[in-house]
């Protein structure tokens, strides 16, 4: 894999973006690359685009420069897609990818089908941030860039708990620590600390959960009306599907929440079963142990269908 400095040769303008409804890894990887370009290539016009980010990630350097609006007609020499498994997941930024002369994708989703010209896709990597570190010149990774990368690494690895964590993950995390980042403050901020509303809704969703398939599948969901009652948005559910997964005997956990358009976002977690396969049945994707998709319909029907689809994947 070429270093990013090589990809940037002769490039006068670059846009970058993570996936829709961005999480710590999408935001951290996009801002790490953005900061690196801003610091080292001031002559390049660089723009970072993303949907509105959850406020816990505001602390990252230049987070305030993320552009939510994506006007038509802009063209870039290079587009960099980060933590994004397919073109659709770029949302409104997809048009800049399509019109760019050169495209690069740095990603770790198993469902990624090499949709860019230059693809740096390693499904075994714990996070896109871990891969980004490897394409940057180590000597130019400042404390501010390290904060962005560390955030994505800890959030996508469940604070180095998931099976995707390797010695390379820890070695890179160690190098990031050496830049002087306040690593435990980052973990407290982006992982441990919950708002009162987030904690209440977690309790509600655990309490409402139901077991299926002899306890191998656990499902919980929340409707738009209930979300209003609890004062939460779709940004407040991080961690709920993981908590459901930590139930004895469970192989697959599913958490569903209603979106503005009436569809339900399905968030899947497993202890080894391939939930990316289940997500793919709905046109979604992700990783073996963490995947997602969307479905339209009555929630009772969606759950019934999900039980059938999970049974198929578990019984292979
Ligand atoms: P989460 O449940 O945290 O939203 O997502 C888990 C994983 O699945 C993440 O890596 C995320 O990028 C991926 N994912 C979530 N929803 C979708 C979706 O609708 N389509 C695809 N392709 N991937 C998704
Ligand atoms: Mn990721």
XYZ file of N, CA, C and O in Angstrom, residues 79-230:
608
model
N -10.960 11.945 -3.922
C -11.939 11.733 -2.849
C -11.448 10.573 -2.000
O -11.072 9.522 -2.527
N -11.462 10.763 -0.686
C -11.050 9.684 0.217
C -12.259 9.243 1.046
O -12.835 10.037 1.796
N -12.665 7.974 0.872
C -13.771 7.408 1.653
C -13.167 6.654 2.828
O -12.254 5.846 2.653
N -13.689 6.932 4.025
C -13.123 6.312 5.223
C -14.171 5.528 5.996
O -15.295 6.014 6.191
N -13.815 4.339 6.422
C -14.702 3.513 7.252
C -16.046 3.278 6.560
O -17.081 3.226 7.201
N -16.010 3.160 5.270
C -17.244 3.118 4.495
C -17.231 1.919 3.555
O -16.345 1.814 2.701
N -18.202 1.003 3.728
C -18.179 -0.259 2.999
C -18.755 -0.228 1.600
O -18.474 -1.099 0.787
N -19.577 0.757 1.304
C -20.081 0.876 -0.068
C -20.482 2.315 -0.371
O -20.606 3.139 0.548
N -20.668 2.596 -1.650
C -20.921 3.958 -2.119
C -22.164 4.573 -1.461
O -22.156 5.739 -1.069
N -23.226 3.773 -1.313
C -24.455 4.287 -0.700
C -24.225 4.819 0.694
O -24.880 5.767 1.135
N -23.301 4.164 1.408
C -23.040 4.561 2.797
C -22.317 5.904 2.884
O -22.115 6.421 3.978
N -21.913 6.449 1.738
C -21.332 7.799 1.750
C -22.434 8.851 1.795
O -22.162 10.036 1.966
N -23.693 8.420 1.629
C -24.830 9.343 1.696
C -24.678 10.482 0.713
O -24.349 10.275 -0.453
N -24.878 11.701 1.210
C -24.829 12.887 0.338
C -23.449 13.136 -0.266
O -23.321 13.883 -1.234
N -22.395 12.548 0.318
C -21.035 12.780 -0.204
C -20.749 11.937 -1.440
O -19.735 12.152 -2.108
N -21.617 10.971 -1.742
C -21.352 10.041 -2.847
C -21.123 10.769 -4.171
O -20.309 10.346 -4.985
N -21.816 11.900 -4.373
C -21.669 12.618 -5.652
C -20.246 13.149 -5.838
O -19.739 13.205 -6.956
N -19.587 13.527 -4.740
C -18.202 14.011 -4.857
C -17.255 12.847 -5.162
O -16.244 13.020 -5.830
N -17.593 11.679 -4.632
C -16.806 10.476 -4.956
C -16.928 10.198 -6.455
O -15.943 9.958 -7.141
N -18.173 10.267 -6.945
C -18.428 9.907 -8.344
C -17.787 10.871 -9.338
O -17.388 10.465 -10.426
N -17.670 12.143 -8.954
C -17.115 13.115 -9.905
C -15.608 13.320 -9.715
O -14.983 14.033 -10.511
N -15.017 12.722 -8.696
C -13.575 12.931 -8.449
C -12.742 12.187 -9.489
O -13.134 11.138 -9.985
N -11.564 12.762 -9.783
C -10.673 12.115 -10.757
C -10.096 10.830 -10.205
O -9.929 9.845 -10.903
N -9.752 10.893 -8.914
C -9.085 9.756 -8.283
C -9.827 9.443 -6.987
O -10.270 10.365 -6.291
N -9.991 8.163 -6.676
C -10.685 7.818 -5.427
C -9.875 6.807 -4.623
O -9.257 5.900 -5.168
N -9.902 6.999 -3.318
C -9.197 6.110 -2.384
C -10.184 5.698 -1.304
O -10.979 6.522 -0.833
N -10.161 4.409 -0.936
C -11.015 3.962 0.166
C -10.152 3.243 1.201
O -9.403 2.322 0.861
N -10.261 3.681 2.445
C -9.560 3.017 3.555
C -10.645 2.461 4.467
O -11.426 3.228 5.046
N -10.727 1.142 4.558
C -11.886 0.561 5.250
C -11.589 -0.842 5.788
O -10.657 -1.511 5.349
N -12.457 -1.281 6.694
C -12.288 -2.608 7.298
C -13.605 -3.402 7.355
O -13.752 -4.288 8.193
N -14.563 -3.030 6.490
C -15.824 -3.793 6.473
C -15.685 -5.018 5.568
O -15.239 -4.907 4.438
N -16.153 -6.150 6.076
C -16.041 -7.403 5.313
C -16.895 -7.324 4.045
O -16.620 -7.987 3.036
N -17.941 -6.481 4.084
C -18.847 -6.351 2.944
C -18.296 -5.419 1.857
O -18.932 -5.231 0.820
N -17.099 -4.837 2.071
C -16.551 -3.881 1.093
C -16.096 -4.596 -0.178
O -15.302 -5.537 -0.140
N -16.644 -4.115 -1.317
C -16.337 -4.784 -2.593
C -15.365 -3.970 -3.443
O -15.441 -3.976 -4.669
N -14.420 -3.267 -2.828
C -13.395 -2.493 -3.553
C -14.015 -1.498 -4.528
O -13.757 -1.547 -5.727
N -14.862 -0.618 -4.035
C -15.587 0.279 -4.936
C -14.788 1.508 -5.376
O -15.234 2.252 -6.240
N -13.611 1.728 -4.794
C -12.801 2.883 -5.204
C -11.727 2.451 -6.202
O -11.605 1.267 -6.516
N -10.942 3.421 -6.705
C -9.830 3.059 -7.594
C -8.677 2.474 -6.792
O -8.104 1.461 -7.160
N -8.336 3.153 -5.700
C -7.282 2.623 -4.821
C -7.977 2.132 -3.553
O -8.681 2.904 -2.892
N -7.824 0.846 -3.258
C -8.541 0.277 -2.108
C -7.557 -0.246 -1.081
O -6.666 -1.021 -1.410
N -7.765 0.230 0.141
C -6.944 -0.276 1.240
C -7.935 -0.888 2.242
O -8.399 -0.234 3.171
N -8.317 -2.132 1.967
C -9.413 -2.776 2.705
C -8.869 -3.998 3.438
O -8.431 -4.964 2.797
N -8.906 -3.945 4.741
C -8.476 -5.092 5.557
C -9.562 -5.423 6.576
O -9.635 -4.795 7.633
N -10.440 -6.406 6.259
C -11.546 -6.705 7.167
C -11.079 -7.172 8.554
O -11.833 -7.087 9.510
N -9.847 -7.635 8.650
C -9.363 -8.091 9.958
C -8.937 -6.940 10.868
O -8.726 -7.154 12.065
N -8.785 -5.756 10.304
C -8.340 -4.622 11.130
C -9.448 -4.213 12.094
O -10.623 -4.218 11.738
N -9.069 -3.840 13.304
C -10.076 -3.520 14.324
C -10.832 -2.233 13.993
O -11.950 -2.042 14.448
N -10.221 -1.352 13.233
C -10.871 -0.074 12.923
C -10.261 0.515 11.661
O -9.144 0.148 11.276
N -10.987 1.450 11.060
C -10.414 2.183 9.930
C -9.251 3.034 10.421
O -8.265 3.226 9.709
N -9.363 3.542 11.666
C -8.289 4.381 12.210
C -6.963 3.633 12.289
O -5.905 4.213 12.066
N -7.025 2.350 12.621
C -5.806 1.537 12.667
C -5.148 1.494 11.284
O -3.924 1.561 11.159
N -5.959 1.409 10.240
C -5.430 1.387 8.875
C -4.906 2.761 8.460
O -3.880 2.857 7.786
N -5.612 3.800 8.892
C -5.174 5.157 8.545
C -3.775 5.406 9.113
O -2.901 5.947 8.438
N -3.566 4.968 10.344
C -2.241 5.172 10.956
C -1.139 4.627 10.056
O -0.087 5.228 9.901
N -1.423 3.499 9.422
C -0.390 2.844 8.612
C -0.103 3.549 7.284
O 0.951 3.333 6.691
N -1.026 4.377 6.812
C -0.739 5.098 5.567
C -0.177 6.496 5.824
O 0.219 7.188 4.890
N -0.171 6.918 7.091
C 0.407 8.233 7.415
C 1.895 8.068 7.714
O 2.342 6.994 8.108
N 2.620 9.150 7.542
C 4.023 9.169 7.942
C 4.036 9.317 9.476
O 3.591 10.345 10.005
N 4.522 8.299 10.164
C 4.493 8.270 11.639
C 5.030 9.555 12.270
O 4.509 10.019 13.283
N 6.088 10.087 11.672
C 6.723 11.280 12.246
C 5.819 12.502 12.191
O 6.063 13.488 12.880
N 4.798 12.451 11.347
C 3.910 13.616 11.213
C 2.594 13.408 11.964
O 1.651 14.180 11.789
N 2.518 12.325 12.748
C 1.300 12.096 13.549
C 1.410 12.906 14.838
O 2.113 12.530 15.777
N 0.730 14.064 14.841
C 0.760 14.960 16.000
C -0.153 14.412 17.097
O -0.932 13.475 16.871
N -0.089 15.055 18.253
C -0.972 14.682 19.358
C -2.443 14.825 18.934
O -3.282 13.976 19.261
N -2.742 15.872 18.162
C -4.135 16.108 17.737
C -4.611 14.998 16.795
O -5.750 14.539 16.885
N -3.734 14.564 15.899
C -4.097 13.473 14.984
C -4.232 12.176 15.786
O -5.155 11.379 15.572
N -3.331 11.984 16.736
C -3.367 10.781 17.574
C -4.684 10.685 18.352
O -5.249 9.603 18.517
N -5.189 11.831 18.802
C -6.477 11.830 19.529
C -7.606 11.318 18.639
O -8.456 10.547 19.079
N -7.590 11.754 17.388
C -8.629 11.304 16.445
C -8.514 9.794 16.222
O -9.511 9.065 16.285
N -7.297 9.328 15.984
C -7.095 7.901 15.682
C -7.402 7.031 16.899
O -8.022 5.966 16.781
N -6.980 7.492 18.064
C -7.219 6.705 19.282
C -8.724 6.573 19.534
O -9.202 5.494 19.910
N -9.456 7.647 19.270
C -10.911 7.620 19.469
C -11.555 6.536 18.608
O -12.356 5.734 19.096
N -11.190 6.481 17.341
C -11.769 5.464 16.451
C -11.336 4.063 16.841
O -12.123 3.114 16.764
N -10.084 3.943 17.278
C -9.603 2.609 17.657
C -10.324 2.084 18.891
O -10.714 0.926 18.943
N -10.500 2.940 19.900
C -11.155 2.441 21.115
C -12.651 2.186 20.893
O -13.187 1.194 21.381
N -13.316 3.047 20.137
C -14.760 2.846 19.977
C -15.052 1.596 19.137
O -15.934 0.820 19.466
N -14.300 1.372 18.067
C -14.587 0.213 17.209
C -14.106 -1.108 17.800
O -14.581 -2.166 17.386
N -13.180 -1.059 18.750
C -12.690 -2.313 19.340
C -13.340 -2.575 20.697
O -12.966 -3.528 21.382
N -14.323 -1.733 21.083
C -14.926 -1.884 22.414
C -13.859 -1.754 23.487
O -13.794 -2.573 24.410
N -13.040 -0.730 23.380
C -11.882 -0.507 24.276
C -11.005 -1.764 24.300
O -10.734 -2.342 25.358
N -10.606 -2.173 23.103
C -9.666 -3.295 22.925
C -10.179 -4.628 23.482
O -9.399 -5.469 23.898
N -11.516 -4.779 23.481
C -12.078 -6.035 24.000
C -12.409 -7.021 22.886
O -12.383 -8.220 23.093
N -12.826 -6.508 21.713
C -13.349 -7.396 20.682
C -12.247 -8.240 20.075
O -11.059 -7.909 20.157
N -12.660 -9.327 19.409
C -11.688 -10.275 18.868
C -10.866 -9.667 17.731
O -9.842 -10.221 17.345
N -11.308 -8.518 17.217
C -10.542 -7.845 16.153
C -9.264 -7.198 16.704
O -8.408 -6.760 15.935
N -9.141 -7.139 18.021
C -7.958 -6.531 18.643
C -6.756 -7.458 18.501
O -6.827 -8.635 18.856
N -5.662 -6.938 17.946
C -4.457 -7.746 17.754
C -3.270 -7.040 18.415
O -3.400 -5.902 18.892
N -2.116 -7.697 18.364
C -0.934 -7.043 18.935
C -0.613 -5.776 18.129
O -0.123 -4.797 18.682
N -0.930 -5.805 16.835
C -0.690 -4.590 16.031
C -1.567 -3.431 16.520
O -1.118 -2.293 16.605
N -2.832 -3.772 16.865
C -3.732 -2.742 17.410
C -3.082 -2.102 18.640
O -3.041 -0.872 18.769
N -2.586 -2.968 19.530
C -2.018 -2.464 20.787
C -0.727 -1.686 20.527
O -0.456 -0.681 21.189
N 0.073 -2.158 19.564
C 1.317 -1.449 19.251
C 1.039 -0.055 18.703
O 1.702 0.915 19.080
N 0.046 0.033 17.826
C -0.298 1.348 17.271
C -0.874 2.235 18.382
O -0.510 3.408 18.511
N -1.748 1.647 19.214
C -2.318 2.425 20.334
C -1.188 2.951 21.221
O -1.225 4.100 21.688
N -0.168 2.126 21.435
C 0.982 2.539 22.254
C 1.709 3.720 21.635
O 2.076 4.674 22.335
N 1.871 3.673 20.328
C 2.558 4.790 19.660
C 1.727 6.070 19.762
O 2.260 7.160 19.903
N 0.411 5.908 19.681
C -0.466 7.084 19.820
C -0.351 7.656 21.232
O -0.292 8.876 21.424
N -0.302 6.765 22.228
C -0.138 7.215 23.626
C 1.146 8.025 23.789
O 1.184 9.004 24.537
N 2.202 7.595 23.088
C 3.505 8.276 23.198
C 3.466 9.722 22.726
O 4.378 10.491 23.016
N 2.416 10.109 21.992
C 2.333 11.511 21.561
C 1.816 12.400 22.694
O 1.745 13.622 22.539
N 1.414 11.769 23.823
C 0.982 12.562 24.975
C -0.518 12.755 25.108
O -0.980 13.596 25.874
N -1.301 11.952 24.386
C -2.763 12.107 24.472
C -3.266 11.709 25.866
O -2.664 10.866 26.541
N -4.369 12.312 26.269
C -4.987 11.980 27.557
C -5.945 10.810 27.294
O -7.149 10.987 27.161
N -5.377 9.604 27.228
C -6.161 8.473 26.721
C -7.319 8.092 27.626
O -8.368 7.684 27.150
N -7.162 8.209 28.933
C -8.314 7.804 29.744
C -9.432 8.834 29.717
O -10.608 8.496 29.824
N -9.078 10.098 29.480
C -10.129 11.118 29.321
C -10.926 10.838 28.042
O -12.148 11.011 28.004
N -10.226 10.375 27.001
C -10.922 10.060 25.742
C -11.908 8.909 25.958
O -13.069 8.973 25.553
N -11.455 7.851 26.632
C -12.330 6.693 26.863
C -13.529 7.086 27.726
O -14.667 6.691 27.445
N -13.285 7.884 28.758
C -14.397 8.324 29.609
C -15.413 9.098 28.782
O -16.610 8.874 28.890
N -14.901 9.983 27.945
C -15.791 10.852 27.189
C -16.587 10.095 26.124
O -17.787 10.277 25.984
N -15.916 9.246 25.370
C -16.611 8.646 24.214
C -17.211 7.275 24.516
O -17.933 6.726 23.685
N -16.937 6.710 25.683
C -17.424 5.348 25.950
C -18.181 5.249 27.271
O -19.310 4.767 27.303
N -17.559 5.708 28.362
C -18.165 5.478 29.680
C -19.318 6.423 29.984
O -20.349 6.000 30.503
N -19.091 7.690 29.684
C -20.076 8.687 30.080
C -21.342 8.612 29.231
O -21.285 8.582 28.009
N -22.497 8.550 29.900
C -23.799 8.550 29.197
C -24.629 9.698 29.746
O -24.510 10.041 30.932
N -25.502 10.238 28.920
C -26.437 11.226 29.455
C -27.494 10.472 30.259
O -27.646 9.242 30.123
N -28.211 11.198 31.066
C -29.267 10.585 31.879
C -30.284 9.896 30.959
O -30.702 8.759 31.201
N -30.640 10.578 29.863
C -31.617 10.009 28.908
C -31.076 8.723 28.281
O -31.813 7.743 28.112
N -29.795 8.700 27.942
C -29.196 7.496 27.340
C -29.245 6.318 28.321
O -29.558 5.190 27.939
N -28.934 6.580 29.579
C -28.977 5.504 30.571
C -30.398 4.994 30.784
O -30.639 3.798 30.911
N -31.365 5.921 30.822
C -32.758 5.496 31.019
C -33.236 4.638 29.850
O -33.897 3.622 30.039
N -32.884 5.048 28.640
C -33.373 4.323 27.472
C -32.670 2.966 27.365
O -33.270 1.979 26.932
N -31.406 2.896 27.808
C -30.707 1.599 27.847
C -31.471 0.651 28.773
O -31.751 -0.494 28.421
N -31.832 1.166 29.958
C -32.580 0.350 30.920
C -33.896 -0.127 30.335
O -34.252 -1.313 30.444
N -34.599 0.766 29.681
C -35.885 0.408 29.078
C -35.709 -0.687 28.025
O -36.454 -1.667 27.992
N -34.695 -0.513 27.168
C -34.517 -1.464 26.060
C -34.070 -2.831 26.572
O -34.476 -3.858 26.038
N -33.259 -2.881 27.606
C -32.868 -4.171 28.191
C -34.104 -4.825 28.819
O -34.337 -6.030 28.677
N -34.893 -4.016 29.498
C -36.069 -4.534 30.188
C -37.124 -5.067 29.205
O -37.785 -6.068 29.476
N -37.244 -4.425 28.063
C -38.228 -4.837 27.047
C -37.746 -5.983 26.154
O -38.497 -6.473 25.311
N -36.487 -6.383 26.277
C -35.926 -7.360 25.331
C -36.614 -8.717 25.441
O -37.138 -9.074 26.497
N -36.621 -9.444 24.312
C -37.232 -10.786 24.305
C -36.276 -11.783 23.691
O -35.496 -11.463 22.791
N -36.353 -13.026 24.175
C -35.504 -14.096 23.645
C -36.286 -14.911 22.618
O -37.495 -15.128 22.773
N -35.566 -15.353 21.575
C -36.149 -16.218 20.534
C -35.169 -17.364 20.276
O -34.021 -17.319 20.717
N -35.613 -18.314 19.502
C -34.768 -19.441 19.057
C -34.054 -20.094 20.249
O -32.825 -20.187 20.274
N -34.824 -20.474 21.244
C -34.276 -21.113 22.446
C -33.196 -20.275 23.123
O -32.183 -20.813 23.596
N -33.374 -18.985 23.107
C -32.430 -18.114 23.813
C -31.185 -17.777 23.020
O -30.279 -17.116 23.538
N -31.161 -18.178 21.739
C -29.966 -17.857 20.943
C -30.030 -16.461 20.335
O -29.016 -15.892 19.945
N -31.245 -15.933 20.202
C -31.425 -14.586 19.647
C -32.126 -13.710 20.677
O -33.101 -14.133 21.299
N -31.600 -12.505 20.846
C -32.273 -11.533 21.726
C -32.610 -10.303 20.894
O -31.791 -9.857 20.074
N -33.831 -9.798 21.072
C -34.282 -8.651 20.271
C -34.906 -7.605 21.181
O -35.656 -7.935 22.103
N -34.580 -6.360 20.907
C -35.283 -5.265 21.561
C -35.462 -4.151 20.538
O -34.664 -4.036 19.610
N -36.537 -3.379 20.698
C -36.731 -2.273 19.746
C -37.371 -1.084 20.428
O -37.931 -1.192 21.529
N -37.284 0.058 19.755
C -37.934 1.270 20.267
C -38.563 2.024 19.096
O -37.960 2.125 18.026
N -39.787 2.498 19.313
C -40.488 3.231 18.251
C -40.187 4.735 18.369
O -39.681 5.195 19.402
N -40.540 5.469 17.328
C -40.300 6.917 17.309
C -41.054 7.600 18.452
O -40.552 8.532 19.078
N -42.255 7.088 18.723
C -43.066 7.683 19.789
C -42.384 7.516 21.150
O -42.316 8.446 21.952
N -41.851 6.311 21.376
C -41.158 6.074 22.651
C -39.866 6.890 22.737
O -39.487 7.360 23.810
N -39.194 7.048 21.597
C -37.960 7.846 21.586
C -38.258 9.274 22.018
O -37.484 9.884 22.764
N -39.404 9.783 21.552
C -39.811 11.138 21.912
C -40.050 11.227 23.425
O -39.619 12.159 24.086
N -40.737 10.201 23.936
C -41.044 10.167 25.362
C -39.765 10.180 26.204
O -39.702 10.813 27.255
N -38.743 9.474 25.744
C -37.487 9.394 26.489
C -36.527 10.538 26.143
O -35.444 10.632 26.702
